[in-house]
CSV table of C-alpha atoms and ligand atoms in Angstrom, one decimal:
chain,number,residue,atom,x,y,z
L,1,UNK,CA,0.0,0.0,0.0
L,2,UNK,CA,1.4,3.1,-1.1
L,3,UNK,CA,1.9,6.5,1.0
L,4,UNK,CA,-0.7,9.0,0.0
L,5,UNK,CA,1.6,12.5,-1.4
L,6,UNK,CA,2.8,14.3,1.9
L,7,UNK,CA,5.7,16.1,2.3
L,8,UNK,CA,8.0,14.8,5.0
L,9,UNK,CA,9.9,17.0,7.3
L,10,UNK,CA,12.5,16.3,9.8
L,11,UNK,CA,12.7,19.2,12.4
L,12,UNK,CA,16.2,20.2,13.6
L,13,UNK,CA,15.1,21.9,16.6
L,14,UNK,CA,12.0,22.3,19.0
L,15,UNK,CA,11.3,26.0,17.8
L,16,UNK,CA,11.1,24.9,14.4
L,17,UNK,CA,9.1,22.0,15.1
L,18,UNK,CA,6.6,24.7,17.1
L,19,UNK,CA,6.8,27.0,14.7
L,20,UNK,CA,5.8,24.1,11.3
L,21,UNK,CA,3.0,22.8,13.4
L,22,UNK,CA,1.5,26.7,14.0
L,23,UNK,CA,1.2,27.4,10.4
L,24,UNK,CA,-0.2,23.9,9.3
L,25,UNK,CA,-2.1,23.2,12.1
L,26,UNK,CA,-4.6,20.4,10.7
L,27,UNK,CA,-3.1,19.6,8.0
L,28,UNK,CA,0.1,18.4,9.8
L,29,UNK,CA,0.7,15.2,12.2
L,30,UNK,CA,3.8,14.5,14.5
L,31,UNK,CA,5.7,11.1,13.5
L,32,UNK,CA,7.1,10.0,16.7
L,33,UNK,CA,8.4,6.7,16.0
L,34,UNK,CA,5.7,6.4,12.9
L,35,UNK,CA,4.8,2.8,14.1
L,36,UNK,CA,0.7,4.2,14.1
L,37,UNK,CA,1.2,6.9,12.2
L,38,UNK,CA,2.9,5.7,9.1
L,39,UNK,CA,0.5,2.7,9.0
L,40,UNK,CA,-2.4,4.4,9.2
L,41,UNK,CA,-1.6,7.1,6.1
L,42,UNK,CA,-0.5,3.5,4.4
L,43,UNK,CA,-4.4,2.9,5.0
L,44,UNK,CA,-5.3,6.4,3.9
L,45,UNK,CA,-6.9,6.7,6.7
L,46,UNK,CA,-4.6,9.1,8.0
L,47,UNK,CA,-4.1,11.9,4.6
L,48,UNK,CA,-1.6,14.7,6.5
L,49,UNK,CA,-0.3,17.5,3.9
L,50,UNK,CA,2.8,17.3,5.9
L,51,UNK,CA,4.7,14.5,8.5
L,52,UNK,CA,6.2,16.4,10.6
L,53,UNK,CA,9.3,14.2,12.3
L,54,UNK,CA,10.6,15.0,15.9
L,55,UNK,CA,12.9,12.2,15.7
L,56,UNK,CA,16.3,14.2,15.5
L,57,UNK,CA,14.9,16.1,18.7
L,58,UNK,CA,17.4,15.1,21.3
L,59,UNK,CA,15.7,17.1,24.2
L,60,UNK,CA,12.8,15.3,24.1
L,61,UNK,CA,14.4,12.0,24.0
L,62,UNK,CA,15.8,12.5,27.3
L,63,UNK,CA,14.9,10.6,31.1
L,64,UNK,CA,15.5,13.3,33.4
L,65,UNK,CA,16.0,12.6,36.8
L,66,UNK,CA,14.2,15.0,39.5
L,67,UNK,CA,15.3,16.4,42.9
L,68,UNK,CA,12.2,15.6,44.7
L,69,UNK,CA,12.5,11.8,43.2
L,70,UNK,CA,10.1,12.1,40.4
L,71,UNK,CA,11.0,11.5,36.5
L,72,UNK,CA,10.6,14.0,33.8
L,73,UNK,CA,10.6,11.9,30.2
L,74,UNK,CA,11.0,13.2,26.9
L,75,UNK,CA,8.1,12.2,24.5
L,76,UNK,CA,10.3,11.0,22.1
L,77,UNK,CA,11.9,8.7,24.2
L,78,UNK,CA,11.9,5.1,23.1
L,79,UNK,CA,9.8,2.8,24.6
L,80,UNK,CA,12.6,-0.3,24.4
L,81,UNK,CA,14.9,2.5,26.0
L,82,UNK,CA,12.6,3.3,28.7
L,83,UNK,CA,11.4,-0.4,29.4
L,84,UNK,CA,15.2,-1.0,30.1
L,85,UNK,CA,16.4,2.4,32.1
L,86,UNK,CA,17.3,1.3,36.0
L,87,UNK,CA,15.4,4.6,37.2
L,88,UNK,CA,12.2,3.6,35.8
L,89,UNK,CA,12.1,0.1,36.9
L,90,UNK,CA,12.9,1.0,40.4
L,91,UNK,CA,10.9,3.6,41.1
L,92,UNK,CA,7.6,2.5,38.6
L,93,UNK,CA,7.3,-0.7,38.5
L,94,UNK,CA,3.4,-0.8,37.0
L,95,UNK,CA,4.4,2.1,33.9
L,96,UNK,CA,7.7,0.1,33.2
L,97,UNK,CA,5.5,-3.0,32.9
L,98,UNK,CA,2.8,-1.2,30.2
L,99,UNK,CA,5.9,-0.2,28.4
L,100,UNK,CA,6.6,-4.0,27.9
L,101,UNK,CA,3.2,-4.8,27.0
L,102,UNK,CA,3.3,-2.5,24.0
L,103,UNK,CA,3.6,-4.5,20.9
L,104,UNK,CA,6.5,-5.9,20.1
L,105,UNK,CA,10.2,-6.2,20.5
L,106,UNK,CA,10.4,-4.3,16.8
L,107,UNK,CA,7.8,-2.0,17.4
L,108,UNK,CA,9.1,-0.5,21.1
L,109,UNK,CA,12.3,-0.3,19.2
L,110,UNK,CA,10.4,2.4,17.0
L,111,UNK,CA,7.8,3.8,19.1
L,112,UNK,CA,7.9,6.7,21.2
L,113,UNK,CA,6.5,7.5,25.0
L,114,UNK,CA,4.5,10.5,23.4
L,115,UNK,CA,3.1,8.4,20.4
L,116,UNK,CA,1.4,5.7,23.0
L,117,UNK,CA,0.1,8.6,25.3
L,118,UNK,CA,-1.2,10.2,21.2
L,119,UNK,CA,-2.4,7.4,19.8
L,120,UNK,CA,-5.3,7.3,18.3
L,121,UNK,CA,-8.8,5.8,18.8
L,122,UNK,CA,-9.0,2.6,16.9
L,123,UNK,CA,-12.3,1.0,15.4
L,124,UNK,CA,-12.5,-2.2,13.7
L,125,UNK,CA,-14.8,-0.9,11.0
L,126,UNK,CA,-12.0,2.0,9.8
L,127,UNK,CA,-8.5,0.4,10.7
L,128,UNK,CA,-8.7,-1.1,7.4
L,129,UNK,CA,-7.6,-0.5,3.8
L,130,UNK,CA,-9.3,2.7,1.6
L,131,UNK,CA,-10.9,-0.9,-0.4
L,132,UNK,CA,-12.7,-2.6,2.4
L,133,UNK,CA,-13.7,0.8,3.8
L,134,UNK,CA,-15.4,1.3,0.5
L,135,UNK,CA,-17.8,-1.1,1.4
L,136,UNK,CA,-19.1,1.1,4.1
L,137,UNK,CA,-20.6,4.3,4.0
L,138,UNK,CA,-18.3,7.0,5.5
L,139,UNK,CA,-18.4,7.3,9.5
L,140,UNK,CA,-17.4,10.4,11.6
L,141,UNK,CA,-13.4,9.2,11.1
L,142,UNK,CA,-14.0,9.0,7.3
L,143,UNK,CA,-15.7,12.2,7.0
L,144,UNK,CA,-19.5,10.9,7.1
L,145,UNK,CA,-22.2,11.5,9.9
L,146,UNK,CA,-22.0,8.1,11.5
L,147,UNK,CA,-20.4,5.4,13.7
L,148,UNK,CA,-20.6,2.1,12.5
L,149,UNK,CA,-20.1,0.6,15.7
L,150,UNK,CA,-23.4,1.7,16.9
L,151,UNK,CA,-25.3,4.2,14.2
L,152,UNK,CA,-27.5,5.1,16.4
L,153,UNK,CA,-24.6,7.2,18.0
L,154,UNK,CA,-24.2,10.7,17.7
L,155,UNK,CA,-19.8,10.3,18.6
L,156,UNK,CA,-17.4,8.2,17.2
L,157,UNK,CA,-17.0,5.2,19.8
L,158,UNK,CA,-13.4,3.8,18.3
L,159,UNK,CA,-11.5,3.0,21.7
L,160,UNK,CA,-8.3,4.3,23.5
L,161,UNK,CA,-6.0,1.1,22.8
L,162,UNK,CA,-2.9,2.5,24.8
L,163,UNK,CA,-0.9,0.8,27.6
L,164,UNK,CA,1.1,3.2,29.1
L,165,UNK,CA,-1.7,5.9,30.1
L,166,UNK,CA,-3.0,3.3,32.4
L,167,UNK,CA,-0.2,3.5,34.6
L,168,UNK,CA,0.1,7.3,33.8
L,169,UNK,CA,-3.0,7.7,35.4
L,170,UNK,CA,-2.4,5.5,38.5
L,171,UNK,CA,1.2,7.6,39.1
L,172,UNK,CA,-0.3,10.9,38.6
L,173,UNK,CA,1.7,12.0,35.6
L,174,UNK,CA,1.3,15.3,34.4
L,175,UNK,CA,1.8,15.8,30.6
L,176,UNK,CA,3.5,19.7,29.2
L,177,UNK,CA,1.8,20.5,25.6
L,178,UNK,CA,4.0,23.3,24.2
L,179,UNK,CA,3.1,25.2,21.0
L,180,UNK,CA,4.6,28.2,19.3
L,181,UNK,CA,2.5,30.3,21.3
L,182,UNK,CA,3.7,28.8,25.1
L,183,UNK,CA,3.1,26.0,27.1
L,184,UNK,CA,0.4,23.8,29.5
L,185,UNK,CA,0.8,21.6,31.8
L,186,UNK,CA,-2.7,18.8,31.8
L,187,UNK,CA,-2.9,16.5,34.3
L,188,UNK,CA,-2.7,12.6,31.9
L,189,UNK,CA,-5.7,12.0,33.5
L,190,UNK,CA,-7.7,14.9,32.0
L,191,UNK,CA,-5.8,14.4,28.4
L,192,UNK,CA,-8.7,12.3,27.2
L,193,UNK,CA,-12.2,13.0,26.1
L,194,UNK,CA,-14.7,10.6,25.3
L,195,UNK,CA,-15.5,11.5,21.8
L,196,UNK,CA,-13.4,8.6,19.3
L,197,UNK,CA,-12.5,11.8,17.0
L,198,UNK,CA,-10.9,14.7,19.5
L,199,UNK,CA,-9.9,11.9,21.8
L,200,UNK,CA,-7.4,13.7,24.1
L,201,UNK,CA,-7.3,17.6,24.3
L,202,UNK,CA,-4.2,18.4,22.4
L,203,UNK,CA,-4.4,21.1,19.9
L,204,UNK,CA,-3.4,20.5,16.2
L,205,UNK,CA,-0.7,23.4,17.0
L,206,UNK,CA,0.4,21.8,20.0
L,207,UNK,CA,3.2,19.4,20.8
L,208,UNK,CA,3.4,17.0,23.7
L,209,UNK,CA,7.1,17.7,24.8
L,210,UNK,CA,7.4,16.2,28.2
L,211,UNK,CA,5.8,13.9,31.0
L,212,UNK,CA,6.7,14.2,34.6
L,213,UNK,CA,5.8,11.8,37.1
L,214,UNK,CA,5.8,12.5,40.9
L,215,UNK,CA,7.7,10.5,43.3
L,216,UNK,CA,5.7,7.6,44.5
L,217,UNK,CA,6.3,4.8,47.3
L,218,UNK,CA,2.8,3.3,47.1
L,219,UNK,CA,2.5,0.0,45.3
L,220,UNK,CA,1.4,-0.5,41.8
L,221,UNK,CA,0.4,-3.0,39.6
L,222,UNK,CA,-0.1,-3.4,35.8
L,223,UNK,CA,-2.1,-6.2,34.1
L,224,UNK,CA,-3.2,-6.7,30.5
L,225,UNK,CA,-5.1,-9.2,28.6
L,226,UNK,CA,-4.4,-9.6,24.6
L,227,UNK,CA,-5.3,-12.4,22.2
L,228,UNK,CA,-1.5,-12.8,21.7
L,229,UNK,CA,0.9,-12.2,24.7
L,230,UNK,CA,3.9,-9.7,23.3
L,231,UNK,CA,2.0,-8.3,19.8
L,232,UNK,CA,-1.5,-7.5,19.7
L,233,UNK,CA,-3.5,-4.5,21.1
L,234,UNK,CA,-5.3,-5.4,24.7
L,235,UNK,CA,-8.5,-6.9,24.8
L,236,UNK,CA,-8.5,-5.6,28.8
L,237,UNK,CA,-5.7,-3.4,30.5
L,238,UNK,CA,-5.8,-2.7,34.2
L,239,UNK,CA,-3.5,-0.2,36.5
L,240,UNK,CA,-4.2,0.0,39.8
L,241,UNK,CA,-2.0,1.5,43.0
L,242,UNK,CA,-2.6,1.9,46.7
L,243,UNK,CA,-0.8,3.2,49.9
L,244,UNK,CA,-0.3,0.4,53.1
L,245,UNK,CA,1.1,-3.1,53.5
L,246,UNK,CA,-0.8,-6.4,52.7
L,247,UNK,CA,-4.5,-6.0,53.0
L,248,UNK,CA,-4.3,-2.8,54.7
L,249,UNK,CA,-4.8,0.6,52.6
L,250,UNK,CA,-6.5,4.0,53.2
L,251,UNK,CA,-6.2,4.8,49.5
L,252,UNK,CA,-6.7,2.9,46.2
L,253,UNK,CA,-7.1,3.7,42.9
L,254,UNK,CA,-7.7,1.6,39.7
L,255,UNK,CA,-8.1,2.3,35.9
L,256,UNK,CA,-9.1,0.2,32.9
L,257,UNK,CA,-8.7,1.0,29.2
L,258,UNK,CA,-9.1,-0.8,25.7
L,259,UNK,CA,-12.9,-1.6,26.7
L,260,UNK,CA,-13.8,2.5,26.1
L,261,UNK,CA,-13.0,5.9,24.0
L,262,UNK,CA,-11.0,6.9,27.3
L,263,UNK,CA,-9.7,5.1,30.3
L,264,UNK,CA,-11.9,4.8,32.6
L,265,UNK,CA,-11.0,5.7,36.3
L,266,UNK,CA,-13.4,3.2,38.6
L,267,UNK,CA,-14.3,5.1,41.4
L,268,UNK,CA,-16.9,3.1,43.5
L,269,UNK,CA,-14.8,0.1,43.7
L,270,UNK,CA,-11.6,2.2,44.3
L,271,UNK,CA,-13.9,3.4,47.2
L,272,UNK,CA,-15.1,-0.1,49.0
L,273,UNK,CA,-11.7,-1.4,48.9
L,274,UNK,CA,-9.9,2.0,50.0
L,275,UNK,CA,-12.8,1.9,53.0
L,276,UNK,CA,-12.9,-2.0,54.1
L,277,UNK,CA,-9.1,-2.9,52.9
L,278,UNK,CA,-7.6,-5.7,50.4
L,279,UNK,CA,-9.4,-8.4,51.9
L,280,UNK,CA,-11.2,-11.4,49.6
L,281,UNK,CA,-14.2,-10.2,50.7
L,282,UNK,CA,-13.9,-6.4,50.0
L,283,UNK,CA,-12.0,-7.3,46.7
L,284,UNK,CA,-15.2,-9.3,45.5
L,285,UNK,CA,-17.6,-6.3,46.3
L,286,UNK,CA,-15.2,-3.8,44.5
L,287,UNK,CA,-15.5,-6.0,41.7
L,288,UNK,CA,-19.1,-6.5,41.8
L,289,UNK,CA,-20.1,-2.6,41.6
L,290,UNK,CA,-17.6,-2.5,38.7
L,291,UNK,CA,-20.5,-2.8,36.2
L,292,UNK,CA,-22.1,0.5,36.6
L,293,UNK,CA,-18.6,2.0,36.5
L,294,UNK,CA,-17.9,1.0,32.6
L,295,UNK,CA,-21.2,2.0,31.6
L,296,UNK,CA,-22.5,0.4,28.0
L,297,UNK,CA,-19.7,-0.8,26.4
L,298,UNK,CA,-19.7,-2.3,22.7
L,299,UNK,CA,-18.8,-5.1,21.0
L,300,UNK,CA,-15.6,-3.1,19.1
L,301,UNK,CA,-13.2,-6.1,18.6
L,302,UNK,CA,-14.5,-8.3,21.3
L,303,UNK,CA,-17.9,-8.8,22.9
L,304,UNK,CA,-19.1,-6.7,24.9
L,305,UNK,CA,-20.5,-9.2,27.6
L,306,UNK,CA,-16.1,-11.0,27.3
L,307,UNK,CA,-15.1,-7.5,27.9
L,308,UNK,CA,-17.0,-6.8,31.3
L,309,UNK,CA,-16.1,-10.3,32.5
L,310,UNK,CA,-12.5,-9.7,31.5
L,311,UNK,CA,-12.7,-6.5,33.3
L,312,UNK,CA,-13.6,-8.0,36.2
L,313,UNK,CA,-11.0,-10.6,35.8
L,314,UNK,CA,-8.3,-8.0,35.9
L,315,UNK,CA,-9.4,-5.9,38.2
L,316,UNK,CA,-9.7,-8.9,41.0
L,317,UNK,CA,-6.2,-10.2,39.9
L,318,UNK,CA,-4.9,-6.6,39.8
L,319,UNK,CA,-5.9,-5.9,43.5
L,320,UNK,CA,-4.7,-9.5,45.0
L,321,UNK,CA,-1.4,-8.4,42.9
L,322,UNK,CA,-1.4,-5.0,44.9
L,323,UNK,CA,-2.2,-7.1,47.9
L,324,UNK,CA,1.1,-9.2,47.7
L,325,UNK,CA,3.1,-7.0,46.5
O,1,FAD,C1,1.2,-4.7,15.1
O,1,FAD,C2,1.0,-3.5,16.0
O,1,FAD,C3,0.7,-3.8,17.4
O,1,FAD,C4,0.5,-2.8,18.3
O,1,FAD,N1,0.3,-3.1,19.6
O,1,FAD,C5,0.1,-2.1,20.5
O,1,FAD,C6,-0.2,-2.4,21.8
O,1,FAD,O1,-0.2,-3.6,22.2
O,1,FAD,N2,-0.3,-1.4,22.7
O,1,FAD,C7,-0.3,-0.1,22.3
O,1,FAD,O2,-0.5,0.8,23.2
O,1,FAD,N3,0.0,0.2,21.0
O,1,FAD,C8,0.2,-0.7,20.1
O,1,FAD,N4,0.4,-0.4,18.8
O,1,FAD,C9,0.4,1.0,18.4
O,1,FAD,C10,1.7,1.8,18.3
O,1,FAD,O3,2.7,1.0,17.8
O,1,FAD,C11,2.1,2.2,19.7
O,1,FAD,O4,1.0,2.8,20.4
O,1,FAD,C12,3.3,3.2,19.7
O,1,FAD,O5,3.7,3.5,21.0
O,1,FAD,C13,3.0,4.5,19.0
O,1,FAD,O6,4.2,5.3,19.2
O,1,FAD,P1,4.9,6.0,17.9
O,1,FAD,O7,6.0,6.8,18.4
O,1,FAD,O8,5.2,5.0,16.9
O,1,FAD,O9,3.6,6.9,17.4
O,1,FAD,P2,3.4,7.6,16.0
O,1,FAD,O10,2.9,6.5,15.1
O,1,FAD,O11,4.6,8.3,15.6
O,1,FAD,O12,2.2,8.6,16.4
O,1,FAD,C14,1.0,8.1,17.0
O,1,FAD,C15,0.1,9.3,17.1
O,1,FAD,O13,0.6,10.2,18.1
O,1,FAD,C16,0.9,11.5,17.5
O,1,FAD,N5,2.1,11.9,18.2
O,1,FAD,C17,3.3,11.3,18.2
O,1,FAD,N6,4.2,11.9,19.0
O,1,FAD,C18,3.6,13.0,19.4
O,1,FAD,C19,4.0,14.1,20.3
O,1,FAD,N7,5.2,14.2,20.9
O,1,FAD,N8,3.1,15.1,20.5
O,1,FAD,C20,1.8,15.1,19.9
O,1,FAD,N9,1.4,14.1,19.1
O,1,FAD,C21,2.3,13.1,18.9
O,1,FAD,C22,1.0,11.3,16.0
O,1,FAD,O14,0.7,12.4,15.3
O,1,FAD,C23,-0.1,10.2,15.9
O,1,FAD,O15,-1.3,10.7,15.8
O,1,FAD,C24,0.6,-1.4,17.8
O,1,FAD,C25,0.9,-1.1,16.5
O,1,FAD,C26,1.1,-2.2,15.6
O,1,FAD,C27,1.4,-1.8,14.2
């Protein structure tokens, strides 16, 4: 499958970058490592007028270590060099863990930190060629009025398919977005929307440059369930994280993704166990007010009914994991 015409640029420095992204604004996309990107304008599904490259950008391929104990990561750091880097693995377990889970060997070589936290929704019905798209009228991601995963729908439903915003979340990373114009810091866990098209809250003009995440002693845990281990996107992902030693804790929290348009932060059964501790007993009512949590989920790439078991699969096995841990 051949590229659609784009010109491809390779920016030399950040300002320049800034600066190419202000005056194209829609009609430019970042290539981090190009392992999404790349495939998807293969697929026409992505048509960008220009591929804008931050790949010769050393300062955001740097793992910065903070005073206070945190991490400040460049988002074009490799994920296979940030799934091997001591710091990381020592002080975040869980997020060094989601790095591994992403793809494969070959692909982590390419991809980037700020691509996984970027990437976009995915949707059976339009992660396919231009041909077998012809056989459907257009949806919202192929400029038409509809989703095909439930027409009915007045959003695009694709789903946030990332690992490593899971454990973002959980760690309370905080993401800086600069553009020509200045910069933002946005909490990762107000990045994404829920609407399959603007998934996340970056602007066309705006670069993610950095992520910092805090120091943290609590304990974390990352789980994911895929049709093949070490190569396909999740079915189910699970992060969760809590303060204490065995069953006792004060504080939990837990996040699934791959089931929704956004991770979705569970907060009633965050709130029994937090409340009546890690025990079997608490851990099985967390799980069973999960339901209400995911809301109605749909049956993009799996069932819907395997999805909300699997959920509750990986959320049990996440909190027994933060329990002996
Ligand atoms: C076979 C296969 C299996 C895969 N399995 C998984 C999986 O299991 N889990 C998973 O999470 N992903 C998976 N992926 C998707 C993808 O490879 C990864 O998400 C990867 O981390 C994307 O990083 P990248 O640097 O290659 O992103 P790119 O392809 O370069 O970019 C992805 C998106 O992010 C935007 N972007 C990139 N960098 C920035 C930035 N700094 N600021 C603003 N926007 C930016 C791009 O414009 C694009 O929209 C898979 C892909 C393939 C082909």
């Amino acid at each position: 499958m051949l590229l659609p015409d784009h010109q491809y640029v390779t920016t030399n420095s950040l300002k320049e970058c800034l600066r190419l992204l202000a005056e194209s604004r829609e009609k430019a996309m970042v290539v981090g490592g190009g392992t999404d990107v790349i495939f998807n304008m293969r697929l026409k599904l992505f048509q960008p007028d220009v591929a804008v490259s931050i790949r010769k950008l050393d300062e955001l391929q740097q793992v910065e270590e903070l005073t206070n104990g945190g991490l400040r990561i460049g988002a074009g750091a490799r994920l296979a060099d940030l799934a091997e880097h001591p710091a990381i693995n020592d002080r975040y377990p869980a997020f060094a863990e989601s790095v591994r889970a992403v793809a494969s060997t070959h692909i982590r070589n390419m991809a980037t930190l700020g691509g996984n936290i970027c990437l976009h929704t995915r949707c059976a019905y339009t992660n396919n060629s231009e041909e077998w798209r012809k056989g459907l009228n257009s949806c919202f991601k192929t400029e038409g009025k509809i989703c095909h995963v439930i027409q009915t729908s007045s959003r695009c439903l694709a789903i946030n398919n990332a690992d490593t915003p899971l454990a973002l979340i959980i760690l309370g990373a905080v993401l800086t977005l600069q553009s020509a114009g200045g910069s933002r810091e946005v909490p990762i866990a107000e990045f994404y929307t829920n609407d399959g098209m603007d998934n996340t809250v970056l602007r066309p003009d705006e670069l993610l440059t950095h992520i910092t995440i805090p120091p943290v002693s609590d304990r974390t845990a990352f789980l994911k369930l895929a049709p093949r281990q070490g190569m396909d996107f999740a079915t189910v992902a699970v992060a969760a994280r809590c303060d204490g030693t065995g069953e006792k804790v004060s504080k939990v929290s837990i996040v699934v993704g791959s089931i929704s348009t956004n991770p979705i932060i569970l907060h009633e059964p965050s709130r029994i166990v937090s409340e009546q501790g890690l025990g079997d007993e608490a851990i099985s009512a967390a799980v069973d007010s999960i339901r209400d949590e995911l809301g109605p989920l749909t049956n993009l790439f799996s069932r819907a009914s395997y999805k909300r078991q699997m959920a509750n699969v990986l959320v049990r096995r996440v909190l027994v994991a933060l329990r002996e841990s």
